[in-house]
Coordinates of C-alpha atoms and ligand atoms in Angstrom, one line a residue:
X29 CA 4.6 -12.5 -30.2
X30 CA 4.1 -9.0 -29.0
X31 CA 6.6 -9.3 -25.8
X32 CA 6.2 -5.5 -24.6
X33 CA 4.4 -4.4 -21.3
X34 CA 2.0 -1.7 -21.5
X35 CA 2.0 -0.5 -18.0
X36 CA -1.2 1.9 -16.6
X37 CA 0.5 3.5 -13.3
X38 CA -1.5 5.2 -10.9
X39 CA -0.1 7.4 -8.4
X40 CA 2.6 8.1 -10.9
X41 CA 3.9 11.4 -8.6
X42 CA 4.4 9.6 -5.2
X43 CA 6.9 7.7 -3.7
X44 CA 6.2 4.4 -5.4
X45 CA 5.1 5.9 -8.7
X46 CA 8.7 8.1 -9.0
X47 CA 10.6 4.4 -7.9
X48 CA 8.3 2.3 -10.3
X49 CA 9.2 5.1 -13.2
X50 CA 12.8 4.1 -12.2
X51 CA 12.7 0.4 -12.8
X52 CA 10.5 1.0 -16.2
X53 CA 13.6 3.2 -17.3
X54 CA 16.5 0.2 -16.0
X55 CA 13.9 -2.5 -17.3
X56 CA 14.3 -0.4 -21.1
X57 CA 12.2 -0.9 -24.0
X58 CA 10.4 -3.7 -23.0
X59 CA 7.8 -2.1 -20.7
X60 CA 6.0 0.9 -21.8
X61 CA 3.9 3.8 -20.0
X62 CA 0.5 3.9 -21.6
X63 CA -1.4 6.3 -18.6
X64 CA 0.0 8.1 -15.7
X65 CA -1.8 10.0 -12.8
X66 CA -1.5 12.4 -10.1
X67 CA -3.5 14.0 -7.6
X68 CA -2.1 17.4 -6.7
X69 CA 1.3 17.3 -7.9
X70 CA 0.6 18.6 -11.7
X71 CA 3.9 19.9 -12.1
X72 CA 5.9 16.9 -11.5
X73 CA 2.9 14.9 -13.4
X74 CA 3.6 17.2 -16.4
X75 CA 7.4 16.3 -16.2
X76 CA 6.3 13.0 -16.1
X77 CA 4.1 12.9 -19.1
X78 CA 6.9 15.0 -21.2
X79 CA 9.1 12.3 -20.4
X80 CA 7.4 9.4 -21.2
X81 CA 4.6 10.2 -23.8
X82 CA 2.0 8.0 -22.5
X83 CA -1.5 8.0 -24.0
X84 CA -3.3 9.5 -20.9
X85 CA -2.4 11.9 -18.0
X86 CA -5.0 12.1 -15.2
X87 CA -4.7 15.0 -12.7
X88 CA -7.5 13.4 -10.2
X89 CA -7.5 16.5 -8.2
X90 CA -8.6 18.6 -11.0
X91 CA -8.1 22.0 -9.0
X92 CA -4.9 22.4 -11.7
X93 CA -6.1 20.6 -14.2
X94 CA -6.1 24.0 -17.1
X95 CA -2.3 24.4 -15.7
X96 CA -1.4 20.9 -16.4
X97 CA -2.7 21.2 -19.8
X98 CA -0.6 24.7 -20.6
X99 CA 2.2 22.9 -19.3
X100 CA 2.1 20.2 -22.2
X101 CA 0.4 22.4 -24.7
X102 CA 3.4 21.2 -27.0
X103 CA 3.2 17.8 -26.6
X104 CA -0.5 17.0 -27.8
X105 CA -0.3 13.3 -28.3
X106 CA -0.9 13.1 -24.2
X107 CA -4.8 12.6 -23.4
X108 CA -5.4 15.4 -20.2
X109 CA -8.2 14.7 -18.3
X110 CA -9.2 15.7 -14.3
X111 CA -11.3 13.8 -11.8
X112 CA -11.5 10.7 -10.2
X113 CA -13.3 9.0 -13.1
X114 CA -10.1 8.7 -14.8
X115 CA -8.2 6.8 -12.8
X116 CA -11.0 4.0 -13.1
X117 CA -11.2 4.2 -17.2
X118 CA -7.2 3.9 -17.3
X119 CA -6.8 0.8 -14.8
X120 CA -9.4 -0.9 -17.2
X121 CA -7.7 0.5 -20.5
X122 CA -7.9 -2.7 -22.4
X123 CA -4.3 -2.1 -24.3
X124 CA -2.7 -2.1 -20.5
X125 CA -1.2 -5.4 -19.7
X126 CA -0.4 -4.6 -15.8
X127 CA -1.5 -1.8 -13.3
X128 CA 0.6 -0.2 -11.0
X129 CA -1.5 0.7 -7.7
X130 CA 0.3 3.3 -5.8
X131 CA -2.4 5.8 -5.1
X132 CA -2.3 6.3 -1.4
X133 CA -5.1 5.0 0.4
X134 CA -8.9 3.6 0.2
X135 CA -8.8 6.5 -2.7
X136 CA -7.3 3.8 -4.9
X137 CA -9.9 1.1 -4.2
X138 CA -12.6 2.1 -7.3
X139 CA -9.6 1.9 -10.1
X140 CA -7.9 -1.5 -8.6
X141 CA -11.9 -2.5 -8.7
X142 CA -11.7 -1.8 -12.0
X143 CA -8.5 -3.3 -12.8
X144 CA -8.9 -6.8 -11.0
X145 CA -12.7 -6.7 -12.9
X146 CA -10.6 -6.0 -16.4
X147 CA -8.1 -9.1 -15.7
X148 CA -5.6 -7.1 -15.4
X149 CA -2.1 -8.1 -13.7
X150 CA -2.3 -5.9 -10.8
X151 CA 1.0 -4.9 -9.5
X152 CA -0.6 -3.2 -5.7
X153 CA 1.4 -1.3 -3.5
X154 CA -2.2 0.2 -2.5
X155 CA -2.9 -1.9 0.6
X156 CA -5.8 0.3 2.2
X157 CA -7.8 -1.4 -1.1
X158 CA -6.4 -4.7 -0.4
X159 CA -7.4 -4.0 3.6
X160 CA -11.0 -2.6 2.9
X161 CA -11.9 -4.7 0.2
X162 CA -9.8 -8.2 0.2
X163 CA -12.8 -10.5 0.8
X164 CA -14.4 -9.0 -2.5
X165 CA -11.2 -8.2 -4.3
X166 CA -9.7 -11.8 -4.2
X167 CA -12.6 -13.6 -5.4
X168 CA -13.0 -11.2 -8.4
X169 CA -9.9 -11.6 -8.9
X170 CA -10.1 -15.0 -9.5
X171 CA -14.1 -14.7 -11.4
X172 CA -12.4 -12.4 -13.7
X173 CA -9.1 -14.3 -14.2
X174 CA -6.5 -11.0 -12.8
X175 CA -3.5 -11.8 -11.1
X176 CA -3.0 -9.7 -8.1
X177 CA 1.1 -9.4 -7.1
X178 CA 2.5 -7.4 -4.1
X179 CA 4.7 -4.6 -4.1
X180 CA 5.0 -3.9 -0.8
X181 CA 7.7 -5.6 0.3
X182 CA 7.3 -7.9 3.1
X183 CA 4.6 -9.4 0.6
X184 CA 7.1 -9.4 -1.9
X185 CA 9.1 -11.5 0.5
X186 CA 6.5 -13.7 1.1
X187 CA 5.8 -14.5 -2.3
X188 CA 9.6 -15.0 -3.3
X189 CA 9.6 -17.5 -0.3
X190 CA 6.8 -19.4 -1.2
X191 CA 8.0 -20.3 -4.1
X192 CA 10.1 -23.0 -1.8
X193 CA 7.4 -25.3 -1.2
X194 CA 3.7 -25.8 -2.6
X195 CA 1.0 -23.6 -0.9
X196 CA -0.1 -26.7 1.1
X197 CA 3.2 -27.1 3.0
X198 CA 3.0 -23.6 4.5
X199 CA 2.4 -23.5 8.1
X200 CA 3.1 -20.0 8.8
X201 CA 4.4 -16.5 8.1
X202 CA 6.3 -14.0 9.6
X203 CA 6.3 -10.5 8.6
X204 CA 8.7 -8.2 9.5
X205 CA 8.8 -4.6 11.2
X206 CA 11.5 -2.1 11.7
X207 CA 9.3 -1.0 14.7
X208 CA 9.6 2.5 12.8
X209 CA 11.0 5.7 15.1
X210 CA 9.2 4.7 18.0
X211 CA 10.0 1.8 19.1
X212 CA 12.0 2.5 22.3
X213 CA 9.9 5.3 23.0
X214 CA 8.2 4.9 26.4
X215 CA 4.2 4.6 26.4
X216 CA 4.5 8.1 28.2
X217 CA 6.3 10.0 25.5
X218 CA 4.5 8.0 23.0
X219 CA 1.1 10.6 24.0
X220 CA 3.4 13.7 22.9
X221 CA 5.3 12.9 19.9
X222 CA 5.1 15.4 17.2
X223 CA 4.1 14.8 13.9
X224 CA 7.7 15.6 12.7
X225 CA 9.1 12.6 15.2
X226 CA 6.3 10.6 13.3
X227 CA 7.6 11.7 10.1
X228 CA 10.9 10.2 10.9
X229 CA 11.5 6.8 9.3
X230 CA 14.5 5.0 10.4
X231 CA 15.0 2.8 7.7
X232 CA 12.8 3.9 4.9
X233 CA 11.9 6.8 3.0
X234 CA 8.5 6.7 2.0
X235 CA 4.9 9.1 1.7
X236 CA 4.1 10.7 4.2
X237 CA 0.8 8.8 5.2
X238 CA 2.8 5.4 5.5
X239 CA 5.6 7.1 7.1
X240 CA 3.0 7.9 10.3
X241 CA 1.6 4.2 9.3
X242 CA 4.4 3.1 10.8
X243 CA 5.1 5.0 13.3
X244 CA 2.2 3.8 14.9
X245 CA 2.5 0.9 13.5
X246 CA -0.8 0.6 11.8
X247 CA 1.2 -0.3 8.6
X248 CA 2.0 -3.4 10.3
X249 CA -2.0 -3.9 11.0
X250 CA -2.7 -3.2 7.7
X251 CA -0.1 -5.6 6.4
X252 CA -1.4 -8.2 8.6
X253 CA -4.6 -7.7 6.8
X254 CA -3.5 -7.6 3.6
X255 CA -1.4 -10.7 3.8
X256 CA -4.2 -12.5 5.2
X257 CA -6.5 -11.9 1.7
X258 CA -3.5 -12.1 -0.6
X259 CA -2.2 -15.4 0.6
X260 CA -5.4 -17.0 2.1
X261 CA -4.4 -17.7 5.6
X262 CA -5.9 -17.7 9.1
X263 CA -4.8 -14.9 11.6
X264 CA -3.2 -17.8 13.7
X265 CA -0.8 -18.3 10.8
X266 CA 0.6 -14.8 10.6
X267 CA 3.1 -13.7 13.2
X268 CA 5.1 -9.8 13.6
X269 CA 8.8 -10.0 14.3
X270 CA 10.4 -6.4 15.0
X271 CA 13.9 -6.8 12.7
X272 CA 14.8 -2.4 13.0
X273 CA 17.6 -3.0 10.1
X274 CA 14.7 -4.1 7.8
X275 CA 16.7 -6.4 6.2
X276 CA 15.1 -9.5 6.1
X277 CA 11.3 -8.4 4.8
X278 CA 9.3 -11.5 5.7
X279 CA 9.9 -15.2 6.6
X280 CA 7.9 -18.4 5.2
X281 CA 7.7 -21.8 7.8
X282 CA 7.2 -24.7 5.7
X283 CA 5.3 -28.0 7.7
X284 CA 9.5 -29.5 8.0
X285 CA 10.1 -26.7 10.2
X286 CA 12.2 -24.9 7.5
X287 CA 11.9 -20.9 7.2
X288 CA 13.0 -19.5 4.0
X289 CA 13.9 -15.7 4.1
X290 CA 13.8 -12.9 1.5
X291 CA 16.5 -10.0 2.1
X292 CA 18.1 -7.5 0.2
X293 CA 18.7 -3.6 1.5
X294 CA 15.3 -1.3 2.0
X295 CA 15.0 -0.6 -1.5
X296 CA 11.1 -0.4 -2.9
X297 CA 12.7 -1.0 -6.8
X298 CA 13.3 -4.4 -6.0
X299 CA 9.5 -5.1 -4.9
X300 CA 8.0 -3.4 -7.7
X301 CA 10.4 -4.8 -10.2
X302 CA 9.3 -8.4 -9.0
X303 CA 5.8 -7.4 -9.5
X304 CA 6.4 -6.3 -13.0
X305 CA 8.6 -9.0 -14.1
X306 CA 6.9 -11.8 -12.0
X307 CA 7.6 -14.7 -12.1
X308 CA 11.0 -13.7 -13.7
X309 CA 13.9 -12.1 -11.8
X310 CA 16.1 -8.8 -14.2
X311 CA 19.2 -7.2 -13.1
X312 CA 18.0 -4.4 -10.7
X313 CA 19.7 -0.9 -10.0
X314 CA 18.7 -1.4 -6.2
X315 CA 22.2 -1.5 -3.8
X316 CA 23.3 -5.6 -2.8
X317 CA 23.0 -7.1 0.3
X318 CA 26.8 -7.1 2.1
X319 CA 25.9 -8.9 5.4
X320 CA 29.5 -9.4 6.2
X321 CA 29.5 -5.6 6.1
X322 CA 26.2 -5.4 8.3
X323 CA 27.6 -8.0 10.7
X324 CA 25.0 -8.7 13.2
X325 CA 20.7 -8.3 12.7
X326 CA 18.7 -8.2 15.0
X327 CA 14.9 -9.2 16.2
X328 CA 12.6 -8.6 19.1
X329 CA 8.8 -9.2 19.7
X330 CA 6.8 -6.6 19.1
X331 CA 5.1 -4.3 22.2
X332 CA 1.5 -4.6 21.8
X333 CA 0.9 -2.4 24.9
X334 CA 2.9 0.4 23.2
X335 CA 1.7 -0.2 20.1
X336 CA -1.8 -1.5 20.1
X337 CA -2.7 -0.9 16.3
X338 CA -0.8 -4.6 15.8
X339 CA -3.5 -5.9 17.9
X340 CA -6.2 -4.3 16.1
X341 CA -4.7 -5.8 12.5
X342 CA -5.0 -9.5 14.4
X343 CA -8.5 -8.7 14.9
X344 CA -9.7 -7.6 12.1
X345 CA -7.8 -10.8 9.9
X346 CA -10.0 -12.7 12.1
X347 CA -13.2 -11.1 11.6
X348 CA -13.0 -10.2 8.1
X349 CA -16.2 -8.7 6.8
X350 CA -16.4 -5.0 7.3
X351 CA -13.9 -4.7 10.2
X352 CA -11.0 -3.9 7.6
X353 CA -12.8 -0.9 5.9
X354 CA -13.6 0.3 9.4
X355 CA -10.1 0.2 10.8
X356 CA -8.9 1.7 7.8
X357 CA -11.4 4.7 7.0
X358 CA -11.1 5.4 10.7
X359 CA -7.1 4.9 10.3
X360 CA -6.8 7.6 7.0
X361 CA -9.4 10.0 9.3
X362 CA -7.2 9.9 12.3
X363 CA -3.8 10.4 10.5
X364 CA -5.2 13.3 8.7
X365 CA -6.4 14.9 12.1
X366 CA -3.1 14.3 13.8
X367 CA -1.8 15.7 10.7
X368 CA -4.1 18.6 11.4
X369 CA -3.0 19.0 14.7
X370 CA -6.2 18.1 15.9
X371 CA -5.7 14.5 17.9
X372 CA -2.2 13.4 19.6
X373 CA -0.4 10.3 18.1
X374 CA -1.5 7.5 20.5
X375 CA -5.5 9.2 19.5
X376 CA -5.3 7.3 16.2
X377 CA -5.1 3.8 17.7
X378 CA -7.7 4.8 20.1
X379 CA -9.8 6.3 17.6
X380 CA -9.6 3.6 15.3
X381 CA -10.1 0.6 18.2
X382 CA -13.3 2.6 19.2
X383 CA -14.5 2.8 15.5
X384 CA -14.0 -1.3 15.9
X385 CA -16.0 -1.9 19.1
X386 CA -19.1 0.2 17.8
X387 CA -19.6 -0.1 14.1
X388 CA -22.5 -2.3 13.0
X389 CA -20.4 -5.6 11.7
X390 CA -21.5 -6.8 9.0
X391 CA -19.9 -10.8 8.0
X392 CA -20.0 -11.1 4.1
X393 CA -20.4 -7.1 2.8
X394 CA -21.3 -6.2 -0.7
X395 CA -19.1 -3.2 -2.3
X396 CA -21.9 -0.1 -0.7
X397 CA -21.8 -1.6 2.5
X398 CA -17.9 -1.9 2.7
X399 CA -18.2 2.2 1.3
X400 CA -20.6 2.7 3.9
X401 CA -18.7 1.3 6.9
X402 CA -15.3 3.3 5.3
X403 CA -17.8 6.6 5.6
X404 CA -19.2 5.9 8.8
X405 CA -15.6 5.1 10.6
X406 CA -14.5 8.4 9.0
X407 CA -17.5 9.7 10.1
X408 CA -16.9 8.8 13.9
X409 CA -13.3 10.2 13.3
X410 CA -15.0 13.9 11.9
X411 CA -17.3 13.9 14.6
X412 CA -14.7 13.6 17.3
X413 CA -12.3 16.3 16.1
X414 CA -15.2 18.5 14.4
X415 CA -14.0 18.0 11.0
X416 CA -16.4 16.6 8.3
X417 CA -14.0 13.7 7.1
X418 CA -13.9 13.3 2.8
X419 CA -15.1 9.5 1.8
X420 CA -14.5 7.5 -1.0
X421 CA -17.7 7.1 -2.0
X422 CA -18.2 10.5 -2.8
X423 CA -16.0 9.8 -5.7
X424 CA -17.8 8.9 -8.9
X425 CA -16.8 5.9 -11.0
X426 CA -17.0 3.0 -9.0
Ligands
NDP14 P1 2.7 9.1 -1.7 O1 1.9 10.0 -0.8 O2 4.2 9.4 -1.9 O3 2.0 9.1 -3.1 C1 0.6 8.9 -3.2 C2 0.2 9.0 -4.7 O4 -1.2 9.0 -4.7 C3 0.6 10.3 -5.3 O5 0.8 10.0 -6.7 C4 -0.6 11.2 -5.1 O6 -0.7 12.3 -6.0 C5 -1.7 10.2 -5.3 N1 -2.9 10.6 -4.5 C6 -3.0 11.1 -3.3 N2 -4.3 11.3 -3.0 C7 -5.0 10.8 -4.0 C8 -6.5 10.7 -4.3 N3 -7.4 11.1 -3.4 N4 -6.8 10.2 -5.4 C9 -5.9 9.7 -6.3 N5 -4.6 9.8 -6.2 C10 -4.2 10.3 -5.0 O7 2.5 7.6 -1.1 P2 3.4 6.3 -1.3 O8 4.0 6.3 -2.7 O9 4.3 6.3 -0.1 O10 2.4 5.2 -1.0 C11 1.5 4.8 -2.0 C12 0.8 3.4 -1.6 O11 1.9 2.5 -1.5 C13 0.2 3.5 -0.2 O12 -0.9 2.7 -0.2 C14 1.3 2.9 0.7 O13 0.8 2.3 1.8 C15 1.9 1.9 -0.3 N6 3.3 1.5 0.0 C16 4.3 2.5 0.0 C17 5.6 2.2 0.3 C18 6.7 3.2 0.1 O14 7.9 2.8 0.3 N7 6.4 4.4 -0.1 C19 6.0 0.8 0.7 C20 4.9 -0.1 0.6 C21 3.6 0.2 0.3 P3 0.1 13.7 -5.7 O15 1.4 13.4 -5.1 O16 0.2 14.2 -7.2 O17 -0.8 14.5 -4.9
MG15 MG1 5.6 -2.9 3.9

């Protein structure tokens, strides 16, 4: 039997594609890149693609797309294309055995569409598809017969903890938050932080969109979300513990009152590495766990005056329907606008609960109408800043 993974990774020049590239090289010959991608980043995609010879390199921003392909002019057993299209026809390659979703944002929903409706294994670090699209994605998933696994990593803790008990004997879980570079930060100073405070991750380094993610702590909403789809439980079974060492990465109660807990150092290799080898454990070149050396951890509840965004992400587990692509399209507007300069940091929780209150819920959305409630929130968001707001949708390939 063929044993050899042929992995499809998209989002191959960001934070979790240059550490997923990392465990393929410590994992060694048994897992093999068959397609990479980048957006904007053609040079280090080019590096990339010399390196590992896969069969396709897709520049989906293809603005550079003639420079990527006089940069491996030599090496013409690489497939070039541009767009967004090509992300789509790689996650459904049917010689890939797993997809690695690390696009950033709903951006990556149309190729993990794809993937989960090839049956692929689909390794997602992508939760803005899982957060959008989780009440179609899961029961693709299982029409289609795909297997979707977590990278990120308090879901990776979760799954490594459930594997203590059968699904039935769950009662709850609880995911932890470093409470990011805010969390002593008064409610006051919270309305003039600069987007270089935001950019400021105590424990992790990441991409930049995640990194102001948590600083508001919408990754946590979004991560309330996504566990919710991926693990099929009810908003009443999901609580947020703020742990700042981010050492422990989530917590499973079982019905006897036993909590099993995953730790291990912030390190994303280990997450991704589960995901690829699932349900197998390798060595991995992330750092070990010396708790005698850490001495003490620590744990608070979160502040969801200071931080309302973890409100929001209780909500919108609840509602389901179209609430998730509204708190997320209007989430990715509002980041890029403070980005911008255009809105302060507490304006993207505000902007994003007001894109909740008003949007026209709709309970069990087809694919368009979860598009169309992602381009309305942006919408909103564009409107209120005076900046038309890019959608998903307007990508082709879905
Ligand atoms: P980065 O910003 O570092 O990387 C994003 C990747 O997506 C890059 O390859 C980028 O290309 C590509 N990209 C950006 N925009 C588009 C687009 N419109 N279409 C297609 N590709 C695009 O992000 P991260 O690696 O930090 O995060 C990726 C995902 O993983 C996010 O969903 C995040 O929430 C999740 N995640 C990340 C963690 C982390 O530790 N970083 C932890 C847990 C989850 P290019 O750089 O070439 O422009
Ligand atoms: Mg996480």
């Amino acid at each position: 039997m063929d044993k050899q993974k042929r992995i499809v990774l998209l989002g191959s020049t960001g934070s979790i594609g240059r550490s997923s590239l990392a465990v393929i090289d410590s994992l060694g010959e048994d897992y093999e890149v068959l397609a990479l991608s980048g957006h904007g980043n053609w040079r280090l995609l080019a590096e990339q693609a010399r390196k590992y010879r896969p069969r396709r390199a897709v520049l989906t921003n293809p603005k550079h797309l003639a420079d990527l392909k006089a940069a491996l002019r030599d090496v013409p057993d690489v497939e070039i294309s541009g767009g967004p299209e090509g992300l789509t026809e790689i996650a459904s390659d049917p010689e890939c055995d797993i997809v690695i979703a690390a696009v950033v944002g709903a951006a990556g929903l149309p190729a993990v569409v794809a993937a989960t409706k090839a049956g692929k294994t689909l390794a997602i670090a992508n939760k803005e598809s899982l957060v959008v699209a989780g009440c179609l994605l899961v029961p693709l998933a299982q029409e289609y017969g795909a297997k979707i696994l977590p990278i990120d990593s308090e879901h990776s803790a979760i799954l490594q903890a459930m594997h203590s008990g059968s699904r039935s004997e769950v009662e709850k879980i609880i995911i932890t938050a470093s409470g990011g570079p805010f969390r002593q930060t008064s409610a006051e100073e919270l309305a003039h932080v600069t987007l270089e405070d935001a950019l400021n991750h105590p424990t992790w380094i990441m991409g930049p969109k995640i990194t102001i993610d948590s600083a508001t702590m919408m990754n946590k909403a979004l991560e309330i979300i996504e566990a919710r789809w991926l693990f099929d439980l009810g908003g009443e079974q999901i609580e947020v513990l703020i742990h700042p060492e981010s050492i422990i990465h989530s917590l499973v109660e079982f019905c006897d009152g036993s909590v099993i807990a995953q730790m291990s150092p912030p390190d994303m290799r280990l997450p991704i590495q589960y995901a690829l080898t699932y349900p197998a454990r390798m060595p991995c070149p992330s750092p070990r766990l010396n708790l005698h050396e850490l001495g003490q951890l620590h744990f608070e509840p979160p502040d969801l005056e200071r931080f309302p965004a973890i409100r929001l992400g209780f909500e919108v587990a609840r509602r389901g329907g179209t609430a998730g692509a509204v708190l997320n399209g209007a989430n990715e507007g509002a980041v890029e606008a403070f980005r911008k300069g255009k809105i302060s940091f507490t304006q993207i929780a505000e902007l994003a609960e007001q894109c909740l209150n008003n949007h026209n819920f709709i309970d069990k959305p087809n694919l368009q109408e979860l598009l169309e409630a992602d381009q309305w929130a942006r919408r909103q968001i564009g409107r209120h800043v005076g900046v038309p707001q890019q959608t998903v949708s307007s990508q082709k390939g879905i």
